[in-house]
Amino acid sequence: MSMIAAFYSGKSILITGATGFMGKVLMEKLFRTSPDLKVIYILVRPKAGQTTQQRVFQILNSQLFQKVKEVCPNVHEKIRAIYADLNHNDFAISKEDMQELLSCTNIIFHCAATVRFDDHLRHAVQLNVTATQQLLLMASQMPKLEAFIHISTAFSNCNLKHIDEVIYPCPVEPKKIIDSMEWLDDAIIDEITPKLIGDRPNTYTYTKALGEMVVQQESGNLNIAIIRPSIVGATWQEPFPGWVDNLNGPSGLIIAAGKGFLRSIRATPMAVADLIPVDTVVNLTLAVGWYTAVHRPKSTLIYHCTSGNLNPCNWGKMGFQVLATFEKAPFEKAFRRPNADFTSNLITSQYWNAVSHRAPAIIYDFYLRLTGRKPRMTKVMNRLLRTVSMLEYFVNRSWEWSTYNTEMLMSELSPEDQRVFNFDVRQLNWLEYIENYVLGVKKYLLKEDMAGIPEAKQHLKRLRNIHYLFNTALFLIAWRLLIARSQMARNVWFFIVSFCYKFLSYFRAPSTLKV
Ligand SMILES: CCCCCCCCCCCCCCCCCCCCCC(=O)SCCNC(=O)CCNC(=O)[C@H](O)C(C)(C)COP(=O)(O)OP(=O)(O)OC[C@H]1O[C@@H](n2cnc3c(N)ncnc32)[C@H](O)[C@@H]1OP(=O)(O)O
Ligand SMILES: NC(=O)C1=CN([C@@H]2O[C@H](COP(=O)(O)OP(=O)(O)OC[C@H]3O[C@@H](n4cnc5c(N)ncnc54)[C@H](OP(=O)(O)O)[C@@H]3O)[C@@H](O)[C@H]2O)C=CC1
């Protein structure tokens, strides 16, 4: 029997960010391995015209939860959606709900965050710092609380090259930042943002670092642990391989590349692609919840959930395998044939941006105009290139994360727990994982049917023929223009023609002799 699974049985668990990528997988695993848990409280806000209940209903009816329904048929009764908005100071939770949360919660998993890189500092501070502070305040009033698990990111200290499982302080105290957000206006915040984030690339990594400081400073008597995952990708094994439901991290770029929009990127092929499957992160998170509650470590432990130091893969290898999977299972209705050029040189990358991205977009828009349709490709391309430019920081550097605590925890688990809550990334076969990831993107994000693969291959063949035809036509036009304008080009042309003529005559002469 798994000790971790048994630990969660009968427990009341509070999850923030349960409607997010990681939160859904966390809930799924909890219900599947501990169907006897008492209740999972989730803090949800209405979104996109859906009420909180409708959102929960949609999650439970998704493919991800199919196995759960077999193991835990009354899953609907065990989920309690609580209306909450982390943008509000008191989370806008009703009095009765708050009372229930405070008196019943045993474990908290705090996953909610804004993960947008370019979020306004005020909003990023509210979600990633102030909301964390408020949740800690709530936690301190929960008599039955056994553990508080905070999800941070391995990139919260991406301004460093080697990162240990410790909290690195930021120059300005989080409390001062929180206070200043209350009275500074947006214009001044915009002005000071670059100075505050310093050598970090964006407000996301900066506010996640501040969030960790808040956790350290406000932990009081709580049993707290922090988990720092690197780039979270599709599921590796559970509940099935390749599941993914948002465009963050590499998923969006896999789509852009598979559809032929993105054909080159400024990336260092040898830099470590520190990807980590979402089910690995969830397994570690649940193991940490158990360990923190049962063993009550004296200080707040930080766990790196990374792959680079145990089983490294680089961007070059990843790009190669992504392309190889496109060959086997191409995406439907591609704009151009997929390609994956990685260049670390800025000038080369700007050249490819002009030739491989902007020029085809302009030509396509010209074609749309000619056929009486609204041009849109240049706009799409500009947006994509903006997104890519924000991700470039992470694909041109390598980091070293120490994983002592994570390895210590692995050694503390029973063989059964090591199997059920496997977070040993050394067992991951990258080629297989990346192939499943790309197929998952096709199935679960693009909702494409595998039966459409022959048609998609046919479409790529047509695109290849158009590409050859276009290049030949372009060459002939360019050559014709050159000949008309340059004596030198004319001389070269006559030289080639006379050379070919002589060459052919030489072979023709002996054959005539024989006859
Ligand atoms: C030749 C190439 C071959 C390639 C082959 C393939 C091999 C793989 C290549 C390897 C490279 C891997 C790089 C990984 C680096 C990750 C590092 C993470 C490190 C930290 C990890 C963390 O700790 S935390 C989670 C990370 N946090 C995000 O990852 C949020 C990012 N995101 C935003 O910060 C906002 O999204 C941003 C961008 C501001 C736009 O903001 P914005 O306001 O302009 O627009 P929106 O957000 O509304 O999105 C506008 C449209 O871009 C679409 N889109 C959104 N994200 C997208 C995305 N990642 N890739 C594509 N497309 C994306 C979206 O679906 C919309 O599409 P549409 O217009 O059709 O609806
Ligand atoms: N994905 C990744 O690559 C990595 C993620 N992480 C960390 O993991 C955690 C989970 O990330 P992930 O699941 O990928 O992120 P998602 O963006 O998928 O999920 C974010 C969650 O936070 C919730 N949320 C955001 N704003 C509010 C709000 N105002 N009120 C209530 N809920 C809110 C979202 O709810 P809603 O659905 O309503 O928007 C959603 O459930 C985050 O802490 C992130 O920093 C760390 C490393 C890498």
XYZ file of C-alpha atoms and ligand atoms in Angstrom:
634
model
C 0.000 0.000 0.000
C 1.299 3.457 -0.872
C 1.956 5.502 2.265
C 1.454 8.738 0.380
C -1.903 7.649 -1.053
C -3.004 6.501 2.405
C -1.945 9.818 3.904
C -4.341 11.792 1.676
C -7.303 9.503 2.464
C -9.861 11.296 4.639
C -8.124 14.654 4.160
C -9.650 18.020 3.218
C -7.391 19.621 0.648
C -7.407 23.184 -0.622
C -6.028 23.853 -4.109
C -5.597 27.269 -5.698
C -5.094 27.368 -9.461
C -6.992 24.071 -9.848
C -8.374 25.191 -13.213
C -4.844 25.651 -14.542
C -2.584 23.183 -16.345
C -0.826 21.852 -13.256
C -3.832 22.165 -10.939
C -5.968 19.846 -13.075
C -3.299 17.141 -13.164
C -2.815 17.501 -9.398
C -6.546 17.019 -8.737
C -6.711 14.086 -11.135
C -3.859 12.263 -9.444
C -5.257 12.915 -5.967
C -8.664 11.479 -6.849
C -7.159 8.522 -8.710
C -4.707 7.460 -6.020
C -6.668 8.522 -2.920
C -10.350 8.152 -3.842
C -11.152 8.124 -0.123
C -10.011 11.681 0.428
C -12.694 13.741 2.133
C -12.976 16.805 -0.088
C -10.968 18.992 -2.429
C -11.798 22.679 -2.063
C -10.863 24.643 -5.140
C -10.802 28.419 -5.366
C -12.361 29.288 -8.728
C -13.496 32.448 -10.437
C -16.106 32.616 -13.189
C -14.443 32.985 -16.590
C -15.339 33.285 -20.265
C -19.077 33.340 -19.558
C -18.918 30.198 -17.399
C -19.948 30.021 -13.759
C -17.622 28.333 -11.278
C -19.839 25.218 -11.314
C -19.809 25.054 -15.108
C -16.023 25.261 -15.079
C -15.753 22.370 -12.634
C -18.248 20.356 -14.660
C -16.182 20.918 -17.796
C -12.981 19.794 -16.085
C -14.557 16.633 -14.662
C -16.013 15.749 -18.045
C -12.727 16.126 -19.869
C -10.666 13.205 -21.150
C -8.121 13.822 -18.394
C -10.640 12.703 -15.747
C -11.903 9.561 -17.482
C -9.909 7.135 -15.309
C -10.887 9.063 -12.180
C -14.562 8.432 -12.862
C -13.908 4.678 -12.794
C -11.939 4.757 -9.521
C -13.956 7.467 -7.796
C -17.502 7.512 -9.239
C -18.694 10.124 -6.726
C -15.934 12.575 -7.680
C -18.543 15.329 -8.266
C -19.483 15.191 -4.589
C -15.882 15.382 -3.431
C -15.051 18.583 -5.253
C -16.208 21.803 -3.658
C -15.789 24.855 -5.874
C -15.494 28.021 -3.828
C -16.037 31.322 -5.573
C -12.831 33.315 -5.162
C -10.836 35.933 -7.014
C -7.233 36.267 -5.940
C -7.166 39.780 -7.348
C -9.312 40.924 -4.416
C -7.779 41.592 -1.059
C -9.973 39.114 0.827
C -10.267 36.845 -2.256
C -13.992 37.783 -2.304
C -14.787 34.507 -0.502
C -18.145 34.461 1.305
C -18.159 34.364 5.113
C -19.625 30.853 5.272
C -17.143 29.470 2.752
C -14.269 31.118 4.587
C -15.447 29.604 7.857
C -15.565 26.145 6.313
C -12.107 26.535 4.751
C -10.562 27.765 7.980
C -12.033 25.015 10.123
C -11.621 22.012 7.807
C -8.509 22.364 5.616
C -5.678 19.883 6.245
C -3.375 20.569 3.287
C -2.937 23.557 0.967
C -1.432 23.391 -2.521
C -0.939 26.930 -3.774
C -0.619 26.728 -7.578
C -2.444 29.894 -8.680
C -0.303 32.536 -10.336
C -0.121 34.766 -13.321
C 2.418 33.106 -15.614
C 2.383 35.835 -18.264
C 5.894 37.104 -18.734
C 4.843 40.653 -19.605
C 2.138 41.184 -17.009
C 1.968 44.646 -15.504
C 3.986 44.702 -12.287
C 0.937 45.745 -10.253
C -1.050 42.703 -11.384
C 1.893 40.295 -11.118
C 2.582 41.517 -7.553
C -1.104 41.136 -6.626
C -1.302 37.543 -7.860
C 2.157 36.184 -7.169
C 3.034 38.081 -3.985
C 0.066 39.681 -2.188
C -2.272 36.721 -2.796
C 0.419 34.380 -1.439
C 0.745 36.577 1.647
C -3.027 36.516 2.159
C -3.243 32.779 1.717
C -0.527 32.376 4.353
C -2.558 34.578 6.673
C -5.572 32.349 6.081
C -3.400 29.268 6.648
C -2.231 30.600 9.992
C -5.879 30.560 11.140
C -6.459 26.920 10.183
C -6.204 24.729 13.297
C -6.148 21.467 11.321
C -3.563 22.520 8.740
C -0.720 19.997 8.361
C 1.196 21.376 5.361
C 1.282 24.361 3.007
C 2.911 23.612 -0.363
C 3.825 26.616 -2.473
C 4.507 26.175 -6.195
C 7.181 28.553 -7.391
C 9.430 28.268 -10.468
C 13.015 27.148 -11.004
C 13.420 30.429 -12.917
C 12.675 32.681 -9.940
C 16.453 33.144 -9.696
C 17.247 32.902 -13.407
C 19.626 35.832 -12.972
C 22.005 33.280 -11.373
C 23.776 30.468 -13.179
C 23.978 27.970 -10.354
C 20.928 27.792 -8.129
C 20.759 25.979 -4.801
C 17.652 24.889 -2.940
C 17.652 28.093 -0.874
C 15.788 31.397 -1.003
C 17.827 34.224 -2.507
C 16.676 37.623 -1.218
C 15.690 40.398 -3.649
C 17.146 43.857 -2.908
C 13.769 45.468 -2.113
C 11.636 43.815 0.590
C 8.344 42.335 -0.717
C 6.381 44.282 1.919
C 7.724 47.560 0.531
C 6.796 46.501 -2.996
C 3.288 45.492 -1.909
C 2.801 48.818 -0.095
C 4.129 50.881 -2.965
C 1.735 49.215 -5.433
C -1.107 50.702 -3.407
C -0.175 54.345 -3.946
C 2.028 54.489 -7.059
C 0.246 55.170 -10.335
C 0.715 52.963 -13.407
C 3.038 55.417 -15.174
C 5.500 55.479 -12.287
C 5.292 51.694 -11.883
C 6.147 51.335 -15.588
C 9.140 53.580 -15.078
C 10.558 51.755 -12.067
C 9.790 48.211 -13.305
C 13.091 47.715 -15.214
C 15.044 48.938 -12.175
C 13.166 46.629 -9.810
C 13.391 43.484 -11.927
C 17.100 44.211 -12.475
C 18.816 41.383 -14.370
C 15.724 39.173 -14.486
C 14.002 39.081 -17.889
C 10.412 39.774 -16.841
C 7.910 40.606 -14.107
C 6.901 36.930 -13.803
C 10.276 35.630 -12.582
C 10.734 38.695 -10.357
C 7.357 38.397 -8.615
C 7.778 34.626 -8.179
C 11.064 35.371 -6.360
C 9.251 37.930 -4.169
C 6.558 35.312 -3.521
C 9.193 32.936 -2.145
C 10.500 35.646 0.179
C 6.975 36.233 1.469
C 6.596 32.499 2.129
C 9.845 32.515 4.100
C 9.006 35.644 6.074
C 5.384 34.845 6.888
C 5.716 31.131 7.524
C 5.363 31.506 11.323
C 4.635 28.086 12.789
C 3.348 26.659 9.535
C 4.773 23.541 7.925
C 5.795 24.899 4.562
C 7.648 23.633 1.500
C 8.384 25.279 -1.833
C 8.548 23.439 -5.157
C 10.422 24.918 -8.077
C 9.576 23.239 -11.403
C 11.454 24.252 -14.546
C 9.589 24.324 -17.904
C 6.488 22.216 -17.343
C 5.500 20.103 -20.354
C 2.868 17.524 -21.330
C 2.296 14.385 -19.241
C 4.954 11.681 -19.448
C 2.909 8.672 -18.260
C -0.142 9.617 -16.232
C -3.036 9.381 -16.690
C -1.865 8.893 -20.283
C 1.137 10.236 -22.242
C 1.135 13.565 -24.058
C -1.760 15.347 -22.335
C -1.471 19.137 -22.462
C -4.082 21.881 -22.489
C -2.362 25.233 -22.827
C 0.111 27.058 -25.026
C 2.653 27.952 -22.371
C 6.288 26.904 -22.588
C 7.141 24.887 -25.708
C 3.551 23.852 -26.600
C 2.698 27.060 -28.463
C 5.959 26.929 -30.379
C 5.371 23.300 -31.334
C 2.069 24.390 -32.892
C 3.653 27.373 -34.610
C 6.418 25.134 -36.022
C 4.084 22.269 -36.979
C 1.768 24.620 -38.841
C 4.769 26.035 -40.696
C 4.552 29.578 -39.278
C 7.728 29.363 -37.228
C 10.682 27.926 -39.152
C 13.660 29.306 -37.305
C 14.367 30.584 -33.829
C 17.257 32.285 -32.054
C 18.213 29.411 -29.777
C 21.451 27.761 -28.723
C 21.200 24.123 -29.845
C 23.560 22.921 -27.092
C 21.791 24.819 -24.279
C 19.954 22.525 -21.879
C 16.211 22.270 -22.508
C 15.158 21.911 -18.898
C 11.735 20.474 -19.499
C 9.836 18.565 -16.839
C 6.638 16.586 -17.425
C 3.624 17.875 -15.517
C 2.876 14.451 -13.953
C 6.433 14.353 -12.580
C 5.869 17.763 -10.943
C 2.563 16.576 -9.506
C 4.084 13.364 -8.122
C 6.819 15.343 -6.414
C 4.263 17.841 -5.092
C 2.177 15.093 -3.488
C 5.248 13.408 -2.041
C 6.395 16.759 -0.611
C 2.914 17.319 0.902
C 3.150 13.972 2.667
C 6.759 14.444 3.811
C 6.173 17.988 5.084
C 3.094 16.973 7.073
C 4.470 13.728 8.477
C 8.151 14.535 9.045
C 7.719 18.236 9.824
C 11.196 19.428 8.745
C 12.569 22.174 11.034
C 12.965 24.701 8.229
C 11.179 25.430 4.950
C 12.591 22.981 2.392
C 12.846 23.901 -1.263
C 12.643 21.183 -3.906
C 13.956 21.663 -7.434
C 11.867 19.780 -9.948
C 14.226 19.966 -12.912
C 15.726 17.529 -15.414
C 19.002 19.146 -16.521
C 21.393 17.751 -13.945
C 19.952 14.209 -13.852
C 18.946 13.568 -17.467
C 19.878 16.476 -19.735
C 18.384 17.086 -23.161
C 19.307 20.072 -25.316
C 17.194 22.295 -27.583
C 18.917 20.931 -30.712
C 17.904 17.369 -29.876
C 14.440 18.484 -28.957
C 13.951 20.424 -32.209
C 15.219 17.426 -34.191
C 12.742 15.048 -32.540
C 9.881 17.517 -32.905
C 10.593 17.682 -36.654
C 10.892 13.893 -36.899
C 7.415 13.572 -35.337
C 5.981 16.131 -37.776
C 7.214 13.804 -40.560
C 5.245 10.891 -39.083
C 2.168 12.812 -38.011
C 1.998 16.238 -39.655
C -0.429 18.878 -38.418
C -3.376 19.644 -40.690
C -3.660 22.659 -43.011
C -0.079 23.826 -42.539
C 0.833 27.266 -43.880
C 4.297 26.050 -44.963
C 6.322 22.853 -44.601
C 7.714 22.599 -41.045
C 11.373 23.353 -40.481
C 13.436 23.970 -37.329
C 16.532 26.107 -37.748
C 18.232 26.998 -34.491
C 20.745 29.810 -34.696
C 22.364 31.610 -31.801
C 23.582 34.447 -34.031
C 21.433 37.592 -33.836
C 22.122 38.740 -37.407
C 21.446 35.312 -38.923
C 18.266 35.065 -36.911
C 17.116 38.508 -38.111
C 17.870 37.457 -41.687
C 15.736 34.300 -41.291
C 12.991 36.336 -39.634
C 12.858 38.535 -42.719
C 13.161 35.743 -45.297
C 11.362 32.865 -43.603
C 8.715 34.661 -41.567
C 7.923 38.201 -42.649
C 8.321 37.804 -46.437
C 5.984 34.761 -46.764
C 3.448 36.577 -44.543
C 3.555 39.648 -46.778
C 3.243 37.508 -49.928
C 0.322 35.585 -48.438
C -1.430 38.804 -47.440
C -0.911 40.087 -50.985
C -2.563 36.895 -52.262
C -5.456 37.367 -49.793
C -5.942 40.945 -51.002
C -5.889 39.793 -54.641
C -8.592 37.242 -53.887
C -10.752 39.839 -52.122
C -10.073 38.629 -48.579
C -8.868 40.475 -45.519
C -5.084 40.273 -45.011
C -4.149 38.851 -41.587
C -0.922 36.879 -41.827
C 1.444 39.808 -41.137
C -0.442 40.534 -37.923
C -0.327 36.886 -36.844
C 3.379 36.713 -37.672
C 4.219 39.894 -35.749
C 2.449 38.516 -32.690
C 4.215 35.185 -32.989
C 7.624 36.838 -33.343
C 6.861 38.944 -30.266
C 6.045 35.788 -28.296
C 9.193 34.089 -29.556
C 11.308 37.084 -28.563
C 10.005 36.723 -24.991
C 10.949 33.055 -24.850
C 14.423 33.563 -26.356
C 15.989 34.367 -23.005
C 15.225 30.818 -21.855
C 16.520 28.962 -24.930
C 19.913 30.637 -25.099
C 21.155 29.881 -21.604
C 21.737 26.873 -19.381
C 21.263 26.749 -15.636
C 22.441 24.317 -12.974
C 19.914 23.510 -10.273
C 21.052 21.433 -7.316
C 18.559 18.714 -6.368
C 19.730 17.486 -2.942
C 16.322 17.818 -1.271
C 14.519 16.186 -4.173
C 16.971 13.267 -4.175
C 16.747 13.010 -0.370
C 12.954 12.765 -0.644
C 13.236 10.073 -3.305
C 15.354 7.995 -0.942
C 12.770 8.441 1.848
C 9.981 6.880 -0.217
C 9.037 3.206 -0.006
C 9.523 1.203 -3.253
C 5.732 1.293 -3.732
C 5.635 5.092 -3.364
C 8.608 5.443 -5.702
C 6.512 3.588 -8.268
C 3.136 5.277 -7.681
C 4.572 8.777 -7.189
C 7.495 8.487 -9.560
C 9.464 11.729 -9.966
C 12.746 10.141 -10.994
C 13.405 11.957 -14.244
C 16.421 9.699 -14.963
C 13.938 7.114 -16.246
C 12.603 9.500 -18.881
C 13.347 8.609 -22.525
C 13.441 12.026 -24.183
C 12.843 10.894 -27.758
C 9.750 8.948 -26.756
C 8.544 11.771 -24.490
C 8.944 14.463 -27.148
C 7.166 12.331 -29.743
C 4.237 11.814 -27.354
C 4.294 15.534 -26.520
C 3.927 16.514 -30.193
C 1.188 13.916 -30.716
C -0.519 15.230 -27.565
C -0.404 18.779 -28.905
C -2.026 17.515 -32.105
C -4.731 15.544 -30.282
C -5.569 17.577 -27.185
C -4.698 21.142 -28.158
C -5.433 21.185 -31.886
C -8.155 18.517 -31.575
C -6.958 16.924 -34.813
C -7.963 13.381 -35.644
C -5.185 10.863 -36.403
C -7.313 9.684 -39.343
C -6.472 12.970 -41.067
C -2.740 12.190 -41.281
C -2.746 10.948 -44.949
C -4.542 14.142 -46.042
C -2.079 16.271 -44.006
C 0.836 14.491 -45.712
C -0.754 15.122 -49.099
C -1.116 18.802 -48.218
C 2.590 18.996 -47.315
C 3.489 17.449 -50.676
C 1.435 20.121 -52.426
C 3.209 22.790 -50.369
C 6.574 21.313 -51.371
C 5.631 21.480 -55.063
C 4.423 25.069 -54.677
C 7.699 25.847 -52.912
C 9.801 24.402 -55.790
C 7.668 26.131 -58.401
C 7.850 29.433 -56.575
C 11.641 29.212 -56.161
C 12.173 28.331 -59.831
C 9.960 31.198 -60.952
C 11.729 33.577 -58.585
C 15.133 32.492 -59.871
C 14.132 32.914 -63.519
C 12.661 36.358 -62.921
C 15.707 37.489 -60.946
C 18.040 36.165 -63.606
C 16.076 37.772 -66.416
C 16.183 41.129 -64.627
C 19.889 40.771 -63.984
C 20.664 39.966 -67.605
C 18.692 42.963 -68.779
C 20.612 45.308 -66.501
C 24.164 44.019 -66.249
C 26.774 43.443 -68.964
C 28.680 41.185 -66.589
C 25.589 38.944 -66.062
C 25.104 38.822 -69.842
C 28.771 37.750 -70.299
C 28.364 35.046 -67.662
C 25.160 33.890 -69.320
C 26.758 33.694 -72.802
C 29.774 31.939 -71.365
C 27.547 29.287 -69.738
C 25.440 28.831 -72.863
C 28.491 28.515 -75.172
C 30.166 26.164 -72.706
C 27.103 23.912 -72.654
C 26.915 24.031 -76.437
C 30.566 23.021 -76.818
C 30.176 20.313 -74.228
C 27.214 18.797 -76.056
C 28.914 19.129 -79.483
C 31.967 17.284 -78.136
C 29.816 14.266 -77.258
C 27.762 14.493 -80.394
C 30.857 14.477 -82.736
C 32.239 10.987 -81.782
C 28.755 9.459 -81.837
C 28.267 10.807 -85.397
C 31.664 9.312 -86.334
C 30.602 5.844 -85.220
C 27.504 5.982 -87.384
C 12.139 26.696 -35.750
C 11.458 26.483 -34.492
C 11.153 25.075 -34.238
C 10.636 24.804 -32.942
C 10.436 23.397 -32.673
C 9.825 23.240 -31.458
C 10.781 22.921 -30.398
C 10.525 23.639 -29.173
C 11.184 24.952 -29.170
C 11.643 25.286 -27.874
C 11.153 26.576 -27.381
C 10.600 26.467 -26.027
C 10.628 27.709 -25.308
C 10.211 27.499 -23.928
C 10.621 28.550 -23.045
C 9.743 28.641 -21.861
C 10.417 29.162 -20.725
C 9.564 29.152 -19.538
C 10.320 29.448 -18.361
C 9.489 29.748 -17.180
C 8.520 28.685 -16.854
C 7.587 29.143 -15.837
O 7.922 29.235 -14.721
S 5.916 29.616 -16.119
C 5.142 29.253 -17.440
C 5.632 29.892 -18.591
N 4.784 30.942 -19.001
C 4.569 31.066 -20.251
O 4.985 30.262 -21.061
C 3.725 32.247 -20.638
C 4.228 32.812 -21.915
N 3.219 33.633 -22.549
C 3.055 34.942 -22.315
O 3.662 35.510 -21.443
C 2.106 35.682 -23.218
O 1.230 34.797 -23.826
C 2.884 36.486 -24.284
C 3.992 35.679 -24.920
C 3.481 37.702 -23.580
C 1.946 36.946 -25.399
O 0.966 37.795 -24.870
P -0.137 38.543 -25.802
O -0.953 39.434 -24.961
O 0.478 39.116 -26.987
O -1.082 37.441 -26.275
P -1.801 36.219 -25.660
O -1.248 35.720 -24.391
O -3.252 36.538 -25.650
O -1.436 35.227 -26.807
C -1.317 35.692 -28.142
C -1.285 34.570 -29.046
O -0.092 33.831 -28.804
C -0.384 32.528 -28.432
N 0.611 32.115 -27.453
C 0.608 32.321 -26.150
N 1.673 31.754 -25.582
C 2.363 31.186 -26.556
C 3.561 30.441 -26.629
N 4.254 30.124 -25.534
N 3.996 30.024 -27.827
C 3.300 30.299 -28.943
N 2.163 30.973 -28.938
C 1.699 31.410 -27.770
C -1.801 32.636 -27.874
O -2.477 31.436 -27.976
C -2.442 33.663 -28.744
O -2.889 33.140 -29.943
P -4.205 33.679 -30.630
O -3.969 35.088 -30.994
O -4.382 32.793 -31.833
O -5.290 33.521 -29.633
N 3.688 26.021 -16.677
C 4.963 26.110 -16.425
O 5.806 25.951 -17.294
C 5.417 26.411 -15.044
C 4.555 26.783 -14.029
N 5.052 27.044 -12.787
C 4.178 27.434 -11.688
O 3.180 26.445 -11.539
C 1.972 27.020 -11.089
C 0.852 26.572 -11.981
O 1.136 26.980 -13.301
P 0.225 26.546 -14.520
O -0.766 25.562 -14.070
O 1.100 26.213 -15.622
O -0.484 27.924 -14.828
P -1.892 28.230 -15.487
O -1.804 29.577 -16.078
O -2.330 27.096 -16.323
O -2.873 28.287 -14.220
C -2.911 29.381 -13.375
C -4.038 29.162 -12.384
O -4.104 30.297 -11.520
C -5.450 30.736 -11.494
N -5.615 32.169 -11.302
C -4.953 33.156 -11.940
N -5.443 34.336 -11.548
C -6.413 34.086 -10.638
C -7.283 34.901 -9.882
N -7.261 36.223 -9.944
N -8.169 34.305 -9.036
C -8.233 32.957 -8.948
N -7.432 32.143 -9.648
C -6.538 32.700 -10.484
C -5.973 30.399 -12.868
O -7.380 30.441 -12.847
P -8.225 30.731 -14.191
O -8.384 29.395 -14.838
O -9.487 31.284 -13.679
O -7.449 31.701 -15.013
C -5.387 29.011 -13.053
O -6.164 28.077 -12.383
C 2.203 28.525 -11.074
O 2.474 28.905 -9.766
C 3.427 28.717 -11.952
O 4.155 29.824 -11.549
C 6.367 26.904 -12.505
C 7.243 26.536 -13.463
C 6.841 26.279 -14.809
